Tab-separated table of C-alpha atoms in Angstrom:
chain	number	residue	atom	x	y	z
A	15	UNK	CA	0.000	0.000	0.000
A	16	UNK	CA	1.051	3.163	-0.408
A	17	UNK	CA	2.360	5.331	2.536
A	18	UNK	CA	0.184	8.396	2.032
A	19	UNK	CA	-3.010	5.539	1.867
A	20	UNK	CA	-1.753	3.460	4.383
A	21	UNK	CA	-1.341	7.054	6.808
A	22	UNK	CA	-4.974	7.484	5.995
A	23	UNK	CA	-6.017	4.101	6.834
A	24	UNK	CA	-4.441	4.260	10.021
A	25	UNK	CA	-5.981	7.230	11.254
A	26	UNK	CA	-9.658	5.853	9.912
A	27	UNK	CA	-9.077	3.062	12.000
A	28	UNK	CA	-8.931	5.384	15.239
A	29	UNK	CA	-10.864	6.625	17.462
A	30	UNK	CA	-9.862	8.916	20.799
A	31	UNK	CA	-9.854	6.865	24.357
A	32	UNK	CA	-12.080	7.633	26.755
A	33	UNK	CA	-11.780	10.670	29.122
A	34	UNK	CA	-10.020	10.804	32.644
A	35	UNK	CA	-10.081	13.398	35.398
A	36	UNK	CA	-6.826	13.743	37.413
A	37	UNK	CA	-4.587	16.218	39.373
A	38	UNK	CA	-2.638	19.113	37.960
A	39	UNK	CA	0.614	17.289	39.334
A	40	UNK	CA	0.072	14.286	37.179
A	41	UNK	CA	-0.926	16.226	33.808
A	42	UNK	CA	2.515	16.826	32.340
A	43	UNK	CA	2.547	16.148	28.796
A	44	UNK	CA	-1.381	15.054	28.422
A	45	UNK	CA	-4.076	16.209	26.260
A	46	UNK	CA	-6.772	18.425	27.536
A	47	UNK	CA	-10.135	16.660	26.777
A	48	UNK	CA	-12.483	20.197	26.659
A	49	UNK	CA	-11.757	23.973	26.546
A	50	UNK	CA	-11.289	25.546	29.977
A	51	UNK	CA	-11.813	28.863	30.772
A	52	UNK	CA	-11.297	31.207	33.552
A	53	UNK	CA	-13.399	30.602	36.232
A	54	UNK	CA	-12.226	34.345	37.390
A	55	UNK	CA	-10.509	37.262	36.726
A	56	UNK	CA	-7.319	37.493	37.483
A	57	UNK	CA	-6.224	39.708	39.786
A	58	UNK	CA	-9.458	39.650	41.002
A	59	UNK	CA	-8.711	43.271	42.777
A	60	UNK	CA	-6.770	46.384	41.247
A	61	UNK	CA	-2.780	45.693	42.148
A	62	UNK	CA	0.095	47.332	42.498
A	63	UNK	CA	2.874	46.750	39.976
A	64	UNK	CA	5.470	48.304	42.201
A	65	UNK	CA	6.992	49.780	45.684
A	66	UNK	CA	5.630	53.063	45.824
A	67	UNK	CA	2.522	54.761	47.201
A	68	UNK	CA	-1.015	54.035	46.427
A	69	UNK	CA	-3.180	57.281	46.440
A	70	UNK	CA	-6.103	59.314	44.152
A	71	UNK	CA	-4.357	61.023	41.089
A	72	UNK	CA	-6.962	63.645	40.931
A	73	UNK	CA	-4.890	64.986	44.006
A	74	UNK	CA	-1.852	65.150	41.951
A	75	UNK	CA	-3.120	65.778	38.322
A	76	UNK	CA	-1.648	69.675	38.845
A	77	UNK	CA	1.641	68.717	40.115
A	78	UNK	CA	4.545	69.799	38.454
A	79	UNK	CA	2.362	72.724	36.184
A	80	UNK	CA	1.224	73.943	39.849
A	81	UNK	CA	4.452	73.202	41.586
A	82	UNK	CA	5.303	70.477	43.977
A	83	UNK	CA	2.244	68.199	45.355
A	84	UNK	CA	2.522	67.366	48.953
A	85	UNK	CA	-0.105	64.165	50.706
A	86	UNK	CA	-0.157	62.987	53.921
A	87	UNK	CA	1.667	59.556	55.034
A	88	UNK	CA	-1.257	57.269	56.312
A	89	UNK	CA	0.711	54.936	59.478
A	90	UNK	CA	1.323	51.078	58.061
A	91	UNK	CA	2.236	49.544	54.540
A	92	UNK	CA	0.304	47.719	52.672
A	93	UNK	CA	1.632	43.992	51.512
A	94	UNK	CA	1.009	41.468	48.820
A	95	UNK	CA	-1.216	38.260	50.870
A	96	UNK	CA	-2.648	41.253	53.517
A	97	UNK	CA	-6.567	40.722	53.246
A	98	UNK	CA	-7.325	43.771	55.649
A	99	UNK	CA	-9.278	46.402	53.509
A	100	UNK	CA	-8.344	50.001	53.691
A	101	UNK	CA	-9.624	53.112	51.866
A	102	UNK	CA	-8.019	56.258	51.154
A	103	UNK	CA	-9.255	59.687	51.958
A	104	UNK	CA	-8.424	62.750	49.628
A	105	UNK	CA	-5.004	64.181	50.181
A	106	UNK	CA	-3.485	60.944	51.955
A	107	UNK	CA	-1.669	58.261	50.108
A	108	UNK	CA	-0.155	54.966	51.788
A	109	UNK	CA	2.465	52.767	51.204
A	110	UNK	CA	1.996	50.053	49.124
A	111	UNK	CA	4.516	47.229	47.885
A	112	UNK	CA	4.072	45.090	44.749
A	113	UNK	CA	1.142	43.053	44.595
A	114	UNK	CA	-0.846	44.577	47.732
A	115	UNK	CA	-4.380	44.657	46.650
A	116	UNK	CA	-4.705	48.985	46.131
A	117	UNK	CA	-6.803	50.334	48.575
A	118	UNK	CA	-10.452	51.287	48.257
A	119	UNK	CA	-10.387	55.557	46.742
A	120	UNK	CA	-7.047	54.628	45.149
A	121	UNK	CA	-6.546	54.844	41.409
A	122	UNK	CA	-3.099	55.160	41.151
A	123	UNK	CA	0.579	53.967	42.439
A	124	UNK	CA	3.777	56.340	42.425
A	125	UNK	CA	6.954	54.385	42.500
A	126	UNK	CA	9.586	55.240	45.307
A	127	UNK	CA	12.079	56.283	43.243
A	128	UNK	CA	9.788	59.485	41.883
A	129	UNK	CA	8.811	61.098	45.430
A	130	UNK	CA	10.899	62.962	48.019
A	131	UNK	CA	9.883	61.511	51.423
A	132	UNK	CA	9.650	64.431	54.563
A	133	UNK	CA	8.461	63.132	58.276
A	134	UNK	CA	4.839	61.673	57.026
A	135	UNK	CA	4.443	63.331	54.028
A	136	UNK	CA	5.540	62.589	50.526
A	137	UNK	CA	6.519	65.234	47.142
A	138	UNK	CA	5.779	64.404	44.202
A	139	UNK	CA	6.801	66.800	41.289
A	140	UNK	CA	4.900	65.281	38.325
A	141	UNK	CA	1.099	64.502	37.540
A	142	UNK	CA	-0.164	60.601	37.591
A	143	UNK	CA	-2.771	59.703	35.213
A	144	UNK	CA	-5.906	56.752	36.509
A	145	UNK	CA	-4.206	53.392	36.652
A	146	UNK	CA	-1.115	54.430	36.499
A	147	UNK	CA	1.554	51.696	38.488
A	148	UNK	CA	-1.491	49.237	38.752
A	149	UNK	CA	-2.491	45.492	37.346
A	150	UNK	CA	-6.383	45.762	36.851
A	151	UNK	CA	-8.951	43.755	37.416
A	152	UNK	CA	-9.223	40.885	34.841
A	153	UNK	CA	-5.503	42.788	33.102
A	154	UNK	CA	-3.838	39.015	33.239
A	155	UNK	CA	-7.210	36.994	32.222
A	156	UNK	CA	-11.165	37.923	32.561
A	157	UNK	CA	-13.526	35.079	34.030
A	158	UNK	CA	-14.772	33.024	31.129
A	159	UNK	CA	-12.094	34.263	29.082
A	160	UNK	CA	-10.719	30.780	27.060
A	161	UNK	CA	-7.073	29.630	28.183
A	162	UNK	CA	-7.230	26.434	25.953
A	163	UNK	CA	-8.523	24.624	23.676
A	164	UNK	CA	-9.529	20.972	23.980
A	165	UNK	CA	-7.057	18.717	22.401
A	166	UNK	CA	-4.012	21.480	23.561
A	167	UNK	CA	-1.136	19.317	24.945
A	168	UNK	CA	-0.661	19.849	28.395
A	169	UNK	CA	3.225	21.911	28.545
A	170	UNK	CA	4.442	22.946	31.926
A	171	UNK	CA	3.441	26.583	31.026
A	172	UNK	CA	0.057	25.894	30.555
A	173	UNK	CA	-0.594	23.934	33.725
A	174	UNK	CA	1.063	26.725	35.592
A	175	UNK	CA	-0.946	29.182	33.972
A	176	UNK	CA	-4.124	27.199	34.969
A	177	UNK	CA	-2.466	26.347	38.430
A	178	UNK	CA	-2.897	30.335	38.670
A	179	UNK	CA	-6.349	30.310	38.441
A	180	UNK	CA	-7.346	27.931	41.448
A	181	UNK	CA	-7.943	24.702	38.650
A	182	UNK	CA	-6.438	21.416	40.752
A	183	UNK	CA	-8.192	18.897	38.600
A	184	UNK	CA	-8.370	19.000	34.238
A	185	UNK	CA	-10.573	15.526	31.853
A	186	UNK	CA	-7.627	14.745	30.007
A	187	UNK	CA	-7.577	11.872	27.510
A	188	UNK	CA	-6.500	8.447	28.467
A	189	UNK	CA	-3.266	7.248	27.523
A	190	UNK	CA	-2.880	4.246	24.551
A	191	UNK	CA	-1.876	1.007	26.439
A	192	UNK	CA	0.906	-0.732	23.813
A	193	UNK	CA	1.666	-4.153	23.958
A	194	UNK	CA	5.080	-4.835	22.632
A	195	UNK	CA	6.191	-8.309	21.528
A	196	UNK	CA	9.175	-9.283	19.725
A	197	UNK	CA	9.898	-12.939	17.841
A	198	UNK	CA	12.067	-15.161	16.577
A	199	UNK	CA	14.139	-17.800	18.284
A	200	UNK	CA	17.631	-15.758	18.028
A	201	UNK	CA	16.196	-13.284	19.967
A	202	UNK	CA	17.398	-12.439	23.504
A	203	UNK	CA	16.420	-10.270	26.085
A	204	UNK	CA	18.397	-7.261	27.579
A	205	UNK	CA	21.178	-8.581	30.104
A	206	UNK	CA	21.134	-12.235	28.649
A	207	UNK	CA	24.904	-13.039	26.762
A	208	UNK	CA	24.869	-13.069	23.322
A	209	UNK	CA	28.063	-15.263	22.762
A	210	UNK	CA	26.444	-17.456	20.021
A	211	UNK	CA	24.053	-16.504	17.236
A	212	UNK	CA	21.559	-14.459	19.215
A	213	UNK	CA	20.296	-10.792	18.941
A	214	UNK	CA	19.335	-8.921	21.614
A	215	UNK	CA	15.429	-7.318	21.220
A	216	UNK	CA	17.000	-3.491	20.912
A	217	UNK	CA	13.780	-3.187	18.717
A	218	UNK	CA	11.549	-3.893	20.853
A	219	UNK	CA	13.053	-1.420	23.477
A	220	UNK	CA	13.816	0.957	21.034
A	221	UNK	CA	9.665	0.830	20.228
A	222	UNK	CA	8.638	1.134	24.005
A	223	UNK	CA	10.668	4.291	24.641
A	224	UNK	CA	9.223	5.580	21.802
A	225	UNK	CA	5.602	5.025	22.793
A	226	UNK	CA	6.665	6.110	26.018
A	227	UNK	CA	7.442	9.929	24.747
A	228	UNK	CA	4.764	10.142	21.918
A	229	UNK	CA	2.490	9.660	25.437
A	230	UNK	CA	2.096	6.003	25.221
A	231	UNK	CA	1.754	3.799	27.933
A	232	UNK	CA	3.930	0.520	26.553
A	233	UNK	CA	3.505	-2.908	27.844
A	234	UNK	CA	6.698	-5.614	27.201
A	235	UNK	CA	5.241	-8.947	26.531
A	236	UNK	CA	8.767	-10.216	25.894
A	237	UNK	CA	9.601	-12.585	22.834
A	238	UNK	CA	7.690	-15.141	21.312
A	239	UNK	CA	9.367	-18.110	19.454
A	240	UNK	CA	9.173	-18.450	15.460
A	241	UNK	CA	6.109	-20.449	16.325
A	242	UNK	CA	2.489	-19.285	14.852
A	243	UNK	CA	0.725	-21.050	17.565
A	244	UNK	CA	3.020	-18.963	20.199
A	245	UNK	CA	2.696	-15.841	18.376
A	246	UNK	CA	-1.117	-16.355	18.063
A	247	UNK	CA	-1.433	-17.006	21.728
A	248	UNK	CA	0.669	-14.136	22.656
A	249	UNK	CA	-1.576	-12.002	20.773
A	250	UNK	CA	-4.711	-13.326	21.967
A	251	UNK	CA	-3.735	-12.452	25.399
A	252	UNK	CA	-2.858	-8.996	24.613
A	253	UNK	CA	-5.486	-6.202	26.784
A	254	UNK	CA	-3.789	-3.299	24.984
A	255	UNK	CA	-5.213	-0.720	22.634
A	256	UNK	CA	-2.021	-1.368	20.048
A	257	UNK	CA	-0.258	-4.150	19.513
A	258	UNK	CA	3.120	-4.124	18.059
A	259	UNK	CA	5.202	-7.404	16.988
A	260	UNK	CA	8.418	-7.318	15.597
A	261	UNK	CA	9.878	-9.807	13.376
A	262	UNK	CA	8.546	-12.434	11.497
A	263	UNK	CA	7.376	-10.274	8.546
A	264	UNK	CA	9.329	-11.620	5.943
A	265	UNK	CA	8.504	-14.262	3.176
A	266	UNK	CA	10.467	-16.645	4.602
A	267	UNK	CA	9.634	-20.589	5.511
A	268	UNK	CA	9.703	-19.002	9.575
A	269	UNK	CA	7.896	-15.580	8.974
A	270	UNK	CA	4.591	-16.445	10.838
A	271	UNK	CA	3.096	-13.503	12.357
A	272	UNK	CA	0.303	-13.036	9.604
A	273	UNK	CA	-0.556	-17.090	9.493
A	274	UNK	CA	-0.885	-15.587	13.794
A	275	UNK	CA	-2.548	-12.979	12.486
A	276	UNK	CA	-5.215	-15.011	10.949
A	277	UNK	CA	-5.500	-17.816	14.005
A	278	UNK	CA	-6.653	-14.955	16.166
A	279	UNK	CA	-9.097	-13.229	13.916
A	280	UNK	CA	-6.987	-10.133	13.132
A	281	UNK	CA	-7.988	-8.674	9.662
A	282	UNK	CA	-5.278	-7.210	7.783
A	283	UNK	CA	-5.571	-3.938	6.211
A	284	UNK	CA	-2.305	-3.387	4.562
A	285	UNK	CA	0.645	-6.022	4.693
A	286	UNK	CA	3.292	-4.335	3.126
A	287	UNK	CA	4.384	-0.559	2.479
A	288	UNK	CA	6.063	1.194	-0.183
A	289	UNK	CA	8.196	2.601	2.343
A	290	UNK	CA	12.359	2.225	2.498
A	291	UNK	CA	13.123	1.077	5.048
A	292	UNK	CA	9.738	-0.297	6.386
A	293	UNK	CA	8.261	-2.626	3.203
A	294	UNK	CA	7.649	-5.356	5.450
A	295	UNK	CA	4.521	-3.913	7.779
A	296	UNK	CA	1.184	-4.162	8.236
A	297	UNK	CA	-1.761	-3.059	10.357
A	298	UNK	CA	-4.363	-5.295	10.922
A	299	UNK	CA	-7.812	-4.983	13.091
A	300	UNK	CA	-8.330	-7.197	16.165
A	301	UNK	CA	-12.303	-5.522	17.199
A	302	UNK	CA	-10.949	-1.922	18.267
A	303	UNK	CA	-7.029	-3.607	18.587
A	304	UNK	CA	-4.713	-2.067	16.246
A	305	UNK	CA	-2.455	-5.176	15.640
A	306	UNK	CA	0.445	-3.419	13.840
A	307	UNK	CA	3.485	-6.011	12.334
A	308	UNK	CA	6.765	-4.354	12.118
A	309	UNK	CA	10.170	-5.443	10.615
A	310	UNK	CA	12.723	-7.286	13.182
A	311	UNK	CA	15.312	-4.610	11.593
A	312	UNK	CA	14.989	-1.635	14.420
A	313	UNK	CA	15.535	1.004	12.070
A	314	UNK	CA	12.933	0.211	9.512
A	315	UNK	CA	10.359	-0.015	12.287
A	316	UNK	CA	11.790	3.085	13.695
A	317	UNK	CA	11.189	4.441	10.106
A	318	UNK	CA	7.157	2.841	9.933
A	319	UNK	CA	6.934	4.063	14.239
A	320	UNK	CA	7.316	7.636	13.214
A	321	UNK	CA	5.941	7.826	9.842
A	322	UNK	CA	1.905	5.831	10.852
A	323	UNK	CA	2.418	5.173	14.666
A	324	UNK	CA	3.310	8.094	16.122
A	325	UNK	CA	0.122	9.804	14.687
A	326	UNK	CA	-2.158	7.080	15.302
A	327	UNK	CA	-1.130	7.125	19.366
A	328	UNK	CA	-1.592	11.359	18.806
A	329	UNK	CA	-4.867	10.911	17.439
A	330	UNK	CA	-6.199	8.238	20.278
A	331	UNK	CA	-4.913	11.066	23.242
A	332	UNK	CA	-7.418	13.333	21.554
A	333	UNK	CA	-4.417	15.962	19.904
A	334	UNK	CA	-6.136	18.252	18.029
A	335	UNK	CA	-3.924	18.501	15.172
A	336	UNK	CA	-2.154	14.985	14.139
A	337	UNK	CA	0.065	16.309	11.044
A	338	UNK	CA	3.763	15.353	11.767
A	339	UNK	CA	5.955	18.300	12.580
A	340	UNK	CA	9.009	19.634	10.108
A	341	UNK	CA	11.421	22.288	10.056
A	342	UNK	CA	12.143	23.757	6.901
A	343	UNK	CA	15.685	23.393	5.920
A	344	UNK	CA	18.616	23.166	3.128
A	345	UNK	CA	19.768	20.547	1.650
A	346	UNK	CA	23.795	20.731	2.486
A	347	UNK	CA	24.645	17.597	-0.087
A	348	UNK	CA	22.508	16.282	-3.025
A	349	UNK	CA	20.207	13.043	-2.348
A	350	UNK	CA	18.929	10.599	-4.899
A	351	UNK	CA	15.780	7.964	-4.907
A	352	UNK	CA	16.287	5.028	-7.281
A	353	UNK	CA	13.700	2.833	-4.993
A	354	UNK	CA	10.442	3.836	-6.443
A	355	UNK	CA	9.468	3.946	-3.338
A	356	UNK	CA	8.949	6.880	-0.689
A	357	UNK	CA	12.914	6.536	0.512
A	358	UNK	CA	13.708	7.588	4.436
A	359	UNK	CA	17.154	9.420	4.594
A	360	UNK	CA	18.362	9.662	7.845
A	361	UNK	CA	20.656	12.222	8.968
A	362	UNK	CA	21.066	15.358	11.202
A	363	UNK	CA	19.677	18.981	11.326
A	364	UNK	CA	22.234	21.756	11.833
A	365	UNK	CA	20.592	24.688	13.250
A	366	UNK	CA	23.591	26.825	14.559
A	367	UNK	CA	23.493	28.788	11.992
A	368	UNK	CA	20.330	31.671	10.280
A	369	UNK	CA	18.959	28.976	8.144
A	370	UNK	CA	19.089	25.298	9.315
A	371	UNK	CA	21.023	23.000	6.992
A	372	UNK	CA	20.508	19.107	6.664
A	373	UNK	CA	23.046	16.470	6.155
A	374	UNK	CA	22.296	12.853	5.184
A	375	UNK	CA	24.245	10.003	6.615
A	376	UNK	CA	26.299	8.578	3.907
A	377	UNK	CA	27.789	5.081	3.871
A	378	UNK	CA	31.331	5.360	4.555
A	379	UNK	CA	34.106	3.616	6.782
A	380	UNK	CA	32.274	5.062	9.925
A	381	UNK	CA	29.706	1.635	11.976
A	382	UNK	CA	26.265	2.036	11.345
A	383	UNK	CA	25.920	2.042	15.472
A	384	UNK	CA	28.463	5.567	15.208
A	385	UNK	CA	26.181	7.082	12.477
A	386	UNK	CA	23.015	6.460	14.169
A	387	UNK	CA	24.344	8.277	17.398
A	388	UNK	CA	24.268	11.567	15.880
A	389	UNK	CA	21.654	10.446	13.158
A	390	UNK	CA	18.522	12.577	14.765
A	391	UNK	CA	17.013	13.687	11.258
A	392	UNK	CA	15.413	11.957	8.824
A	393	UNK	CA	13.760	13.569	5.634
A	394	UNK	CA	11.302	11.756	3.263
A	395	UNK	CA	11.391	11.334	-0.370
A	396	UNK	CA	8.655	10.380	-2.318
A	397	UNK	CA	8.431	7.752	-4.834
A	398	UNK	CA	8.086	10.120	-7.543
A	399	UNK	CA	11.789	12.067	-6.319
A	400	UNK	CA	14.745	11.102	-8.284
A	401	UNK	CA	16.971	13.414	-6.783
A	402	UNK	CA	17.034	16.309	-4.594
A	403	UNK	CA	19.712	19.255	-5.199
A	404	UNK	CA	22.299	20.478	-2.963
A	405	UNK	CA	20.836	23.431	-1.418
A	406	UNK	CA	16.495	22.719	-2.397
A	407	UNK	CA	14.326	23.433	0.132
A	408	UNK	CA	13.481	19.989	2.163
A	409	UNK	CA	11.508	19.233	4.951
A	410	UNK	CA	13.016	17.663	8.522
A	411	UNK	CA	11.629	15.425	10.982
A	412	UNK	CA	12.920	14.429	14.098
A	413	UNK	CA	13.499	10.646	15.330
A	414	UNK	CA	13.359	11.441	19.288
A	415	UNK	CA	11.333	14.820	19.493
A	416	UNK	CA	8.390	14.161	22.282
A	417	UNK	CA	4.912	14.774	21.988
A	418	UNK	CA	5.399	17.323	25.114
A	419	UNK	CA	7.226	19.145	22.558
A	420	UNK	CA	5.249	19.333	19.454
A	421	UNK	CA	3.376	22.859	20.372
A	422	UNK	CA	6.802	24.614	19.812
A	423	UNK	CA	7.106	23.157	16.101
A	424	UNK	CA	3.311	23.386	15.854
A	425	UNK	CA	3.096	27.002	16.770
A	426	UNK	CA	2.221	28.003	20.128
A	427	UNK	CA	-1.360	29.695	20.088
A	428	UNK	CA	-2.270	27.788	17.211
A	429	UNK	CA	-5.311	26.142	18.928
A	430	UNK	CA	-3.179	22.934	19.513
């Protein structure tokens, strides 16, 4: 199937979880199931925006063309957190420090700085206009006034901007539950020795961690054997809203995980991709299950995690927006596609300079494992790209950018 169809598919074949209230101090990084508003203003009282002197600028609107103003010292200072109400009389002025809720007759603050202080009194040479040195009512937000928009991904801005407005508790969407399995019988688990013809399931890991910062919750059901029945029974056990095997996707006389597939009751809906790397997937349908089957190479189901997975776990958290995220960069070397197939180039993003500048990973004496380590980039070509020029235009994804993350490619205030 094609990978623009097979994108499609996926994301037909998904629905948002269900909806979960919880604490403000367990909502980092989750998706906001409704809009939320203000439930007040904020300040909910004038307040001063400075050290100074709170008083009525009608008693000081001729200073300076009149001469020198002079207002009584009322005794005490007024503090940010002091609930006591005061009022001001004309010709008096008290202090006030920033924050202090301004007391009742007072329309104005003077800083320090611009008066001359005598005994109780204070000089003032210049006018002050209404409002000067205060926050308003409502100046940071007005009640009802929206803050965000369902399906906004919960950053740690946002939850202290809603922390500031008395909300403890926010109906987030649930988190995808993904069950991770990985077969074949040279497959070994993390920490086991690999001193005969093994492979240890980096895949399978390298999945889960992914899941983990798209806002997945995964679930290891360790490694089946190259055994259909075992693979069938692994999956039929499975209480997870994705399902991920790796392995076992080839043609070959021990590639069982669609003959698995079709013990269980899974119906396919794509079984291979025009993606390179990545040919060998396929999504199949388990009742609501997503059932996806992913090449035992890491880095083609990498490729197929970021490309149809990573959406499809977006779209079941409720995220408003699913499109992948790019920056827009150069090409620093010329790139060709002879696969006929939409061809992932891997490579890093230099952005130390004005305009960001992309580099593929070419094969050379340097290991694969030493190219990957600085390998965060990828770009796609399509099937119908031959070759891109040194210095076109291309657009940049990133292998290990979170989901807690996306706003600031998205746009912040974009209604994420």
């Amino acid at each position: 199937m094609d990978l623009n169809e097979a994108a499609e598919t996926a994301l037909d074949s998904t629905a948002p979880l269900a909806a979960e209230r919880i604490g403000l101090e367990d909502a980092l990084g989750r998706v906001l199931v409704e809009e939320l508003k203000a439930p007040t203003d904020i300040p909910r009282e004038p307040r001063s925006r400075l050290d100074g002197f709170a008083l009525r600028s009608e008693d000081v609107s001729d200073a300076g063309a009149a001469g020198a103003i002079s207002l009584e010292v009322l005794p005490g200072v007024l503090a940010a957190g002091n609930a006591r109400k005061r009022s001001l009389q004309g010709g008096r002025c008290i202090r006030i420090m920033t924050g202090a809720r301004v007391p009742d007759g007072a329309d104005a603050v003077v800083p320090q700085e611009k008066v001359r202080e005598e005994a109780n009194r204070i000089i003032l040479a210049e006018p002050l206009a209404p409002g000067d040195g205060l926050a308003p009512v409502g100046g940071d937000i007005r009640s009802g006034e929206s803050l965000m928009h369902g399906g906004s991904i919960l950053t740690p801005t946002r939850l202290a901007l809603a922390t500031a407005l008395g909300i403890s508790r926010v109906s987030v969407y649930t988190r995808p539950r993904v069950a991770l399995i990985a077969t074949g019988d040279e497959v070994r688990e993390m920490g086991d020795a690999i001193d005969g013809p093994w492979t240890i399931c980096n895949n399978r890991f390298l999945l889960s961690w992914l899941v983990r910062i798209q806002g997945g919750c995964p679930v290891q059901l360790g490694v089946a054997k190259d055994d259909p029945r075992e693979i069938a029974a692994r999956l039929d056990e499975c209480r997870a809203d994705v399902v991920i095997t790796t392995g076992g996707m080839g043609e070959g006389d021990r590639d069982y995980v669609l003959e698995a597939w079709h013990k269980v009751g899974v119906k396919p809906l794509f079984t291979s991709l025009n993606l390179s790397p990545g040919k060998k997937s396929a999504l199949g349908l388990k009742g609501d299950q997503l059932v996806w089957g992913l090449s035992g190479n890491p880095w083609a189901a990498r490729a197929v995690f970021m490309e149809l997975i990573a959406p499809v776990l977006w779209k079941m958290q409720g995220l408003a927006r699913v499109e992948k995220t790019f920056i827009a960069a150069t090409a620093a070397l010329p790139m060709k596609n002879s696969s006929g197939f939409h061809k992932l180039v891997r490579g890093s993003l230099d952005m130390r300079k004005t305009g960001p500048s992309f580099t593929p990973a070419l094969k050379s004496r340097q290991s694969l494992f030493s190219t990957l380590t600085h390998s965060f980039a990828y770009i796609l070509l399509e099937p119908h790209v031959v070759e891109v020029a040194q210095g076109s235009e291309v657009q940049v994804h990133l292998y290990d950018f979170p989901l807690l993350a996306k706003p600031l490619l998205d746009g912040i205030g974009a209604g994420l």
